[in-house]
PDB file of C-alpha atoms in Angstrom:
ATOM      1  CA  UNK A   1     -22.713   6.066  -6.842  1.00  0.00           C
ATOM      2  CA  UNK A   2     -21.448   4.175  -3.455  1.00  0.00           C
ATOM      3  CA  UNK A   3     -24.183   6.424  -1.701  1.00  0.00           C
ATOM      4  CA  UNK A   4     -27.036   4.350  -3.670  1.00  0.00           C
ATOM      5  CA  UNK A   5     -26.249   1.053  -2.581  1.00  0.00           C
ATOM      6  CA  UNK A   6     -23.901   2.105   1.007  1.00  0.00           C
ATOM      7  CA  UNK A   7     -26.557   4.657   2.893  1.00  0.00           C
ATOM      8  CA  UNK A   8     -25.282   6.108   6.394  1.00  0.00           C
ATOM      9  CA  UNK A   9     -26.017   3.121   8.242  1.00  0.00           C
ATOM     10  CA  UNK A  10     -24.463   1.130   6.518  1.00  0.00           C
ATOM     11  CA  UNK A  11     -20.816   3.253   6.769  1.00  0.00           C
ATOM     12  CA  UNK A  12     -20.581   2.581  10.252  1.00  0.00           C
ATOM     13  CA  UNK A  13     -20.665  -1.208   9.344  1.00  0.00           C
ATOM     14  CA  UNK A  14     -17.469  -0.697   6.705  1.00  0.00           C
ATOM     15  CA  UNK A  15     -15.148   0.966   9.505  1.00  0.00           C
ATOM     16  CA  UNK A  16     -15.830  -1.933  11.803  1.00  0.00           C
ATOM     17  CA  UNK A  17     -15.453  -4.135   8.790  1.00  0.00           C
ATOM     18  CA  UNK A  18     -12.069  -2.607   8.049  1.00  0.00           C
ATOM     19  CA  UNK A  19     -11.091  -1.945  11.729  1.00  0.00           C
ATOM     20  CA  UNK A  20     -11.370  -5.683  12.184  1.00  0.00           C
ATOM     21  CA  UNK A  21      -9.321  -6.646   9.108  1.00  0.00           C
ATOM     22  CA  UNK A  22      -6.160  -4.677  10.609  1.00  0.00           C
ATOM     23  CA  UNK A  23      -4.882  -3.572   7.732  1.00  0.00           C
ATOM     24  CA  UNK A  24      -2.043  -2.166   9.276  1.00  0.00           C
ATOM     25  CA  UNK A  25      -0.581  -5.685   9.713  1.00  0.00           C
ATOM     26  CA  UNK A  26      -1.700  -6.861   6.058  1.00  0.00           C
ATOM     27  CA  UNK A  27       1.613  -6.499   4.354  1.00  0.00           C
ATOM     28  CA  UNK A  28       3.067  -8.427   7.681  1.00  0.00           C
ATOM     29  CA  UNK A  29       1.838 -11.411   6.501  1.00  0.00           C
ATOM     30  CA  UNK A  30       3.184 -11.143   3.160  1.00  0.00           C
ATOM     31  CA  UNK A  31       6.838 -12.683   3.292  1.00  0.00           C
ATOM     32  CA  UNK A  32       7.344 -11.892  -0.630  1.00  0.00           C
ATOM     33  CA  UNK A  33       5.821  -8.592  -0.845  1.00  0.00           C
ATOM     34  CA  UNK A  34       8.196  -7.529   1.695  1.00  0.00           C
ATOM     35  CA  UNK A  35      11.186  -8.971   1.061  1.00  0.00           C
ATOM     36  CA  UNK A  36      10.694  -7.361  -2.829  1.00  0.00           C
ATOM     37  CA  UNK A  37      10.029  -4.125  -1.303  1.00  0.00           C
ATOM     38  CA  UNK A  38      12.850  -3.839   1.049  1.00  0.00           C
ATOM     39  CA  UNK A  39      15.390  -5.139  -1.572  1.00  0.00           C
ATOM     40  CA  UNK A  40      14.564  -2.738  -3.840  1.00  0.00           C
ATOM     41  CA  UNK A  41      14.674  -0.020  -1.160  1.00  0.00           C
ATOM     42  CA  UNK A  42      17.549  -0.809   0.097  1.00  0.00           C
ATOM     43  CA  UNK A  43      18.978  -1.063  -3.754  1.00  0.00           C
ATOM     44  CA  UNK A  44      17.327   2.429  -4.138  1.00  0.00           C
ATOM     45  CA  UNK A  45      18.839   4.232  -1.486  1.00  0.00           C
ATOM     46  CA  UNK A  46      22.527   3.790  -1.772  1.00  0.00           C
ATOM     47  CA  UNK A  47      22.375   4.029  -5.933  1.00  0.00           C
ATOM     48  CA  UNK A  48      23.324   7.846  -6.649  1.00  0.00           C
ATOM     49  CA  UNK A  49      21.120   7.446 -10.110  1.00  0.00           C
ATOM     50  CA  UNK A  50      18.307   7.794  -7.456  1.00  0.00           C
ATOM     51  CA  UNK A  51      19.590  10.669  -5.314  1.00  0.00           C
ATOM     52  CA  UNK A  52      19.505  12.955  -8.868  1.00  0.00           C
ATOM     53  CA  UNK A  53      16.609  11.597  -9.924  1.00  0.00           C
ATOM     54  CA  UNK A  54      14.724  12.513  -6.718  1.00  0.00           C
ATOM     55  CA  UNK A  55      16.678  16.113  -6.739  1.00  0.00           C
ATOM     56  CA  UNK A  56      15.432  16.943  -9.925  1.00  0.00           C
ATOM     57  CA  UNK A  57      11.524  15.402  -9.853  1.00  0.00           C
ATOM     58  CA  UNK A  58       9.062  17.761  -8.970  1.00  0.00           C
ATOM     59  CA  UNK A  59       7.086  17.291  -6.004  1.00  0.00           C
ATOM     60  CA  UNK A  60       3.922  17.135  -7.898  1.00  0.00           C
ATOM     61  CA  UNK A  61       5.386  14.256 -10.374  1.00  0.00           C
ATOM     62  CA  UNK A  62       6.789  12.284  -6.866  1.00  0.00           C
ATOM     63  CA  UNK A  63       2.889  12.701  -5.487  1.00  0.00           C
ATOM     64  CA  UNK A  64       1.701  11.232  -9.043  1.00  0.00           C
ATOM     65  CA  UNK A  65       4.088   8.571  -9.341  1.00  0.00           C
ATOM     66  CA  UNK A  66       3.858   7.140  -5.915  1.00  0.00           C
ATOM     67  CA  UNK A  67      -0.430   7.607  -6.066  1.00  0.00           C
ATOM     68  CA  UNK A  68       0.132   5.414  -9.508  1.00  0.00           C
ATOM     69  CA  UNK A  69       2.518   2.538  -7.954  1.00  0.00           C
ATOM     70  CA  UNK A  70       0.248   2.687  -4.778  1.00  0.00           C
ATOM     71  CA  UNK A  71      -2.515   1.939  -7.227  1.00  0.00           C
ATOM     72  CA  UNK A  72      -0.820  -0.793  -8.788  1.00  0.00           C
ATOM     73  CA  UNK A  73       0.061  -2.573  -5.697  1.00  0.00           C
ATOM     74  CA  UNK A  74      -3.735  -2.717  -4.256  1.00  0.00           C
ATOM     75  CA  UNK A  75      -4.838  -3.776  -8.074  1.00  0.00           C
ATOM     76  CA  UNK A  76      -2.319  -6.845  -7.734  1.00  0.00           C
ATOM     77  CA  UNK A  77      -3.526  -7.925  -4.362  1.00  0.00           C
ATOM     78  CA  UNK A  78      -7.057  -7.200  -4.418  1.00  0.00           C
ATOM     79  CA  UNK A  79      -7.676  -8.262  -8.492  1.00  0.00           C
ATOM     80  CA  UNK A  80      -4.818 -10.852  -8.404  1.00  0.00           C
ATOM     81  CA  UNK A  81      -5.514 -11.939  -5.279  1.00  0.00           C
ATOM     82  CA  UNK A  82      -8.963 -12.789  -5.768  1.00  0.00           C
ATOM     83  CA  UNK A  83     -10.379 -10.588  -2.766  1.00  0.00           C
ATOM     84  CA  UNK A  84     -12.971  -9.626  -4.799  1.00  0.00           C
ATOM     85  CA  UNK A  85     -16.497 -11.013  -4.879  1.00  0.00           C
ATOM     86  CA  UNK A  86     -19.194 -11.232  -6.708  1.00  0.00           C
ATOM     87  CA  UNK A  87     -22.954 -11.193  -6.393  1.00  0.00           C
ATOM     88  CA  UNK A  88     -24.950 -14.627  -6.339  1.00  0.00           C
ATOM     89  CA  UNK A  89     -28.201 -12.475  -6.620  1.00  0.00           C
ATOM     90  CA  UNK A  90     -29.776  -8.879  -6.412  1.00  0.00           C
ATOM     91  CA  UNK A  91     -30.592  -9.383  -2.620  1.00  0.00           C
ATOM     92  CA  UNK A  92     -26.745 -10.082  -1.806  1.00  0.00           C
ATOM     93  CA  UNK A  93     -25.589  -7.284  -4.343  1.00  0.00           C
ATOM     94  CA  UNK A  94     -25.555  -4.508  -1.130  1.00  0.00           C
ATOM     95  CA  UNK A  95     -23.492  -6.851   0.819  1.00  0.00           C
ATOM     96  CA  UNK A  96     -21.221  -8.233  -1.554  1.00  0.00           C
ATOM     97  CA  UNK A  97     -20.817  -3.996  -2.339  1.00  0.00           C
ATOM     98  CA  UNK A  98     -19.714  -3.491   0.980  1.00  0.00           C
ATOM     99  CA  UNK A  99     -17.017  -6.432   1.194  1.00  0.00           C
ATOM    100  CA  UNK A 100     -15.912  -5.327  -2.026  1.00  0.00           C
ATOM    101  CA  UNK A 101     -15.133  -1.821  -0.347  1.00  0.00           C
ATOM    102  CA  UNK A 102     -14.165  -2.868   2.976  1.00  0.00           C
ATOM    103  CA  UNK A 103     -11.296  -4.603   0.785  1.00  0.00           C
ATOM    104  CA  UNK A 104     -10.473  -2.032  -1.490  1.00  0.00           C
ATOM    105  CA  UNK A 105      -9.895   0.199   1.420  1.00  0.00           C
ATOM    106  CA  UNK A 106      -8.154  -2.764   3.673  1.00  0.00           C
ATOM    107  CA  UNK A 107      -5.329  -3.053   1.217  1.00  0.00           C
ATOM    108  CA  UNK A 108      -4.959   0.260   0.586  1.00  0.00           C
ATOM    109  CA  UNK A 109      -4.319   1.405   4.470  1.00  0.00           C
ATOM    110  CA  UNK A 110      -2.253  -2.155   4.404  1.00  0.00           C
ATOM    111  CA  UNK A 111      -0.479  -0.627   1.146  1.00  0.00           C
ATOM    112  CA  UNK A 112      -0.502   2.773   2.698  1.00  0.00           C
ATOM    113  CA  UNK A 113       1.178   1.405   6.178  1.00  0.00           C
ATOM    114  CA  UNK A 114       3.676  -0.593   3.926  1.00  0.00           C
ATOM    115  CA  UNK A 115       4.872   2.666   2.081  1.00  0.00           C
ATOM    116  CA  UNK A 116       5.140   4.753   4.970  1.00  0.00           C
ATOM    117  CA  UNK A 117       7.464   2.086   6.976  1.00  0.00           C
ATOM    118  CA  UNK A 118       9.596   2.269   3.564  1.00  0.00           C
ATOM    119  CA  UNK A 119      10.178   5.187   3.879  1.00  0.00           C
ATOM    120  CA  UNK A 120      11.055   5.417   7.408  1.00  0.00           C
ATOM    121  CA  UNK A 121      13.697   2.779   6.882  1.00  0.00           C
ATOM    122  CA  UNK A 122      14.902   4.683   3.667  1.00  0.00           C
ATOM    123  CA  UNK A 123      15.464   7.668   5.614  1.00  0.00           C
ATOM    124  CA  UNK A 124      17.459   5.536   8.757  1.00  0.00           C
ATOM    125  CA  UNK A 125      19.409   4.056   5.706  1.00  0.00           C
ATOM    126  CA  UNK A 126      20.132   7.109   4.485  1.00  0.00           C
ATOM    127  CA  UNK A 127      21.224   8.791   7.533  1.00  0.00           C
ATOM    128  CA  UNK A 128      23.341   5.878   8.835  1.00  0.00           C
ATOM    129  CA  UNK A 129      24.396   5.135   5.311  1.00  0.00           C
ATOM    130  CA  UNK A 130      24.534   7.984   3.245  1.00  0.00           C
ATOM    131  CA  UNK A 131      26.953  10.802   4.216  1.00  0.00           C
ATOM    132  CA  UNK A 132      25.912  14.298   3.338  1.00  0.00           C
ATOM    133  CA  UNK A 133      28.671  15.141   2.102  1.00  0.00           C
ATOM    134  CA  UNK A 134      28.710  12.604  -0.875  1.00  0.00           C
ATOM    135  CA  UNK A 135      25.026  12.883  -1.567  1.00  0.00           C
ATOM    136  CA  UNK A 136      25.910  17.035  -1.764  1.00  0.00           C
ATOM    137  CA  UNK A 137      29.143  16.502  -4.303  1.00  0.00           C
ATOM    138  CA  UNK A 138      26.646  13.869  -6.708  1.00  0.00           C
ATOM    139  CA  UNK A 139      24.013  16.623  -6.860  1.00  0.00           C
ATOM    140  CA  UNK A 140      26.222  19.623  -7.501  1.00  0.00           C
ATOM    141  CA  UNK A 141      24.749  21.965  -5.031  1.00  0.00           C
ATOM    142  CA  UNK A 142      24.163  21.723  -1.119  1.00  0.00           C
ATOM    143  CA  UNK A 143      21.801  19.097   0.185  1.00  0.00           C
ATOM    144  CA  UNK A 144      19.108  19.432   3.275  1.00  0.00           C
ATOM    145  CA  UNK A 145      16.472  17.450   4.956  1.00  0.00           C
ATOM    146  CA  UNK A 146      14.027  18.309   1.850  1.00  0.00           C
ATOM    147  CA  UNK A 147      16.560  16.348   0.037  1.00  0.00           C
ATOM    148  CA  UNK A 148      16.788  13.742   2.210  1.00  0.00           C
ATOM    149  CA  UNK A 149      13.089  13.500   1.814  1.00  0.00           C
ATOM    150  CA  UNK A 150      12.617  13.307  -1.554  1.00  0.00           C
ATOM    151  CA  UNK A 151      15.310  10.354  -1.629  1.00  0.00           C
ATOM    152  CA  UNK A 152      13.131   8.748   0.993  1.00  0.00           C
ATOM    153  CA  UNK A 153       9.993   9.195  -1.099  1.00  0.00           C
ATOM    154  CA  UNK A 154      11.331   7.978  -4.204  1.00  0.00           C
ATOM    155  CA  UNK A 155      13.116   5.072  -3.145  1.00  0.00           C
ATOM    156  CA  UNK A 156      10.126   4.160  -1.242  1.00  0.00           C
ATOM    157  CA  UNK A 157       8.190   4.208  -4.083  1.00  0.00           C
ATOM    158  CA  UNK A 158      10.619   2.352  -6.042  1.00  0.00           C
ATOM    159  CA  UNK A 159      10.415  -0.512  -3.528  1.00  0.00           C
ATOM    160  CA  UNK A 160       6.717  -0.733  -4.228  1.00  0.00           C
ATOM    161  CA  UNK A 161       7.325  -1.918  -7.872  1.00  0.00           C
ATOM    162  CA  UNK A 162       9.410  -4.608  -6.166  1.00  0.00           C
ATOM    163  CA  UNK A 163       6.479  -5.414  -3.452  1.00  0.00           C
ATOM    164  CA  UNK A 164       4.576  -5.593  -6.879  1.00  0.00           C
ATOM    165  CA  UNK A 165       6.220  -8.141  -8.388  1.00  0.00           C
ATOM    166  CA  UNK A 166       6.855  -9.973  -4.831  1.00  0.00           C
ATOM    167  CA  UNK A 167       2.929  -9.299  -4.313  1.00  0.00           C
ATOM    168  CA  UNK A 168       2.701 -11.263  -7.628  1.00  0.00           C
ATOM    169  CA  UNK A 169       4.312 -14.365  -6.175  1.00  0.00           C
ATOM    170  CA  UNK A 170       2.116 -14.498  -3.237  1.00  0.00           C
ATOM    171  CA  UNK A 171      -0.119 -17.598  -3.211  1.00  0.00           C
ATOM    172  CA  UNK A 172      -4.090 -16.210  -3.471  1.00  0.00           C
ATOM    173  CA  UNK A 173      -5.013 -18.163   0.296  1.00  0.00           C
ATOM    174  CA  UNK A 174      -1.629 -15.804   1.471  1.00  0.00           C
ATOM    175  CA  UNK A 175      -3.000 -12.770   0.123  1.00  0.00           C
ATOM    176  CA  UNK A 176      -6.231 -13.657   1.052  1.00  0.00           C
ATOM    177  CA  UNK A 177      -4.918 -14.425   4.755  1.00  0.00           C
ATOM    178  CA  UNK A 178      -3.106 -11.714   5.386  1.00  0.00           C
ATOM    179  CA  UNK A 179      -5.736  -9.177   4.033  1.00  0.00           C
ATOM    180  CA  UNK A 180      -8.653 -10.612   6.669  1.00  0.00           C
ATOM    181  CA  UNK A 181      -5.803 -11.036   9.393  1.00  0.00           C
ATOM    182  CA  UNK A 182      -8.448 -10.323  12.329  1.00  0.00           C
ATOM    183  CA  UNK A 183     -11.532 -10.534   9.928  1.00  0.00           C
ATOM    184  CA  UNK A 184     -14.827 -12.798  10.893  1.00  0.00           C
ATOM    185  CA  UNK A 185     -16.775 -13.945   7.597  1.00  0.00           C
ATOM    186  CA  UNK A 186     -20.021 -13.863   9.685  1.00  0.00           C
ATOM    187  CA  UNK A 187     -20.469 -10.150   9.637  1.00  0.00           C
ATOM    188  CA  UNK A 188     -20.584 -10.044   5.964  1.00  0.00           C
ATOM    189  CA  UNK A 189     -24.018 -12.378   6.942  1.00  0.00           C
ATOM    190  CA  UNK A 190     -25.193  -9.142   8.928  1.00  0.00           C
ATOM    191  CA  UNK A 191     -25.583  -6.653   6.126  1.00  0.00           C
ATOM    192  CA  UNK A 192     -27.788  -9.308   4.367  1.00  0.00           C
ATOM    193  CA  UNK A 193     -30.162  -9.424   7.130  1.00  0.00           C
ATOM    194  CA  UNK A 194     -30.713  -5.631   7.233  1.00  0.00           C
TER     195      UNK A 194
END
């Protein structure tokens, strides 16, 4: 359906669009998304609830569950945030289509980044933190790196509920901010020209 309204051309335009958003740095910008996320990481990690929950989820149902909070999390900055826009008339409907995507896909490389450098810290907190040893005797049966992983992954996605609820908090102009950190309005103007 994108293809109908976003031919080749105009592609090249959305990965300059979302290049120049740096979405990497979105969730930077976001004092309450973060600080939600890395309390509930950091909550997440050293509760041994976690460590047997992670043991005994499948990796399929760990995939599934983070895909669904990642979802979540772009739905309450880009919906909540009011990032969206929406056509004024048919001629801008092409252009407005393309902001609308460059968004969607902004926050979720900005979501993306944010869940990736959870899990990093998860797994420092964990190794610094968390001795083998105790994390083996909670689960009943030797522990590895796999382990360690899954903890990582699940606490990470964990945190995201809490960047949820901090990404709830954040004012609209803070989300909207921090989304377009190194964006220039004017070359939404260029797609209505072509």
């Amino acid at each position: 359906a994108i293809d109908a309204y976003l031919p080749a051309a105009s592609l090249r335009l959305l990965v300059t669009l979302v290049r120049g958003n740096r979405p990497w740095l979105m969730t930077l910008h976001l004092s309450r998304t973060l600080t939600g996320a890395f309390a509930a990481s950091f909550l997440a990690v050293v509760t041994p609830d976690f460590w047997l929950l992670a043991d005994r989820m499948s990796a399929t149902r760990l995939v599934l569950l983070t895909l669904a909070v990642l979802g979540v999390l772009c739905g309450v900055l880009v919906i909540g945030g009011g990032l969206r826009e929406r056509a004024p008339s048919r001629a801008a409907r092409r252009a407005v289509l393309l902001h609308n995507v460059a968004v969607w896909v902004s926050v979720a490389i900005g979501v993306g980044t944010l869940y990736l450098g959870l899990v990093a810290a998860d797994l420092a907190v964990t190794a610094v933190v968390l001795p083998l040893r105790l994390l083996r005797e909670t689960l009943g049966h030797p522990a590895g790196i796999d382990t360690v992983l899954r903890v990582g992954a699940l606490t990470g996605a964990v945190a995201l509920v809490g960047s949820a609820f901090g990404a709830g908090l954040e004012d609209d102009e803070d989300v909207h901010t921090a989304t377009y950190t190194g964006s220039d309005d004017a070359r939404y103007a260029d797609v209505e020209r072509s």
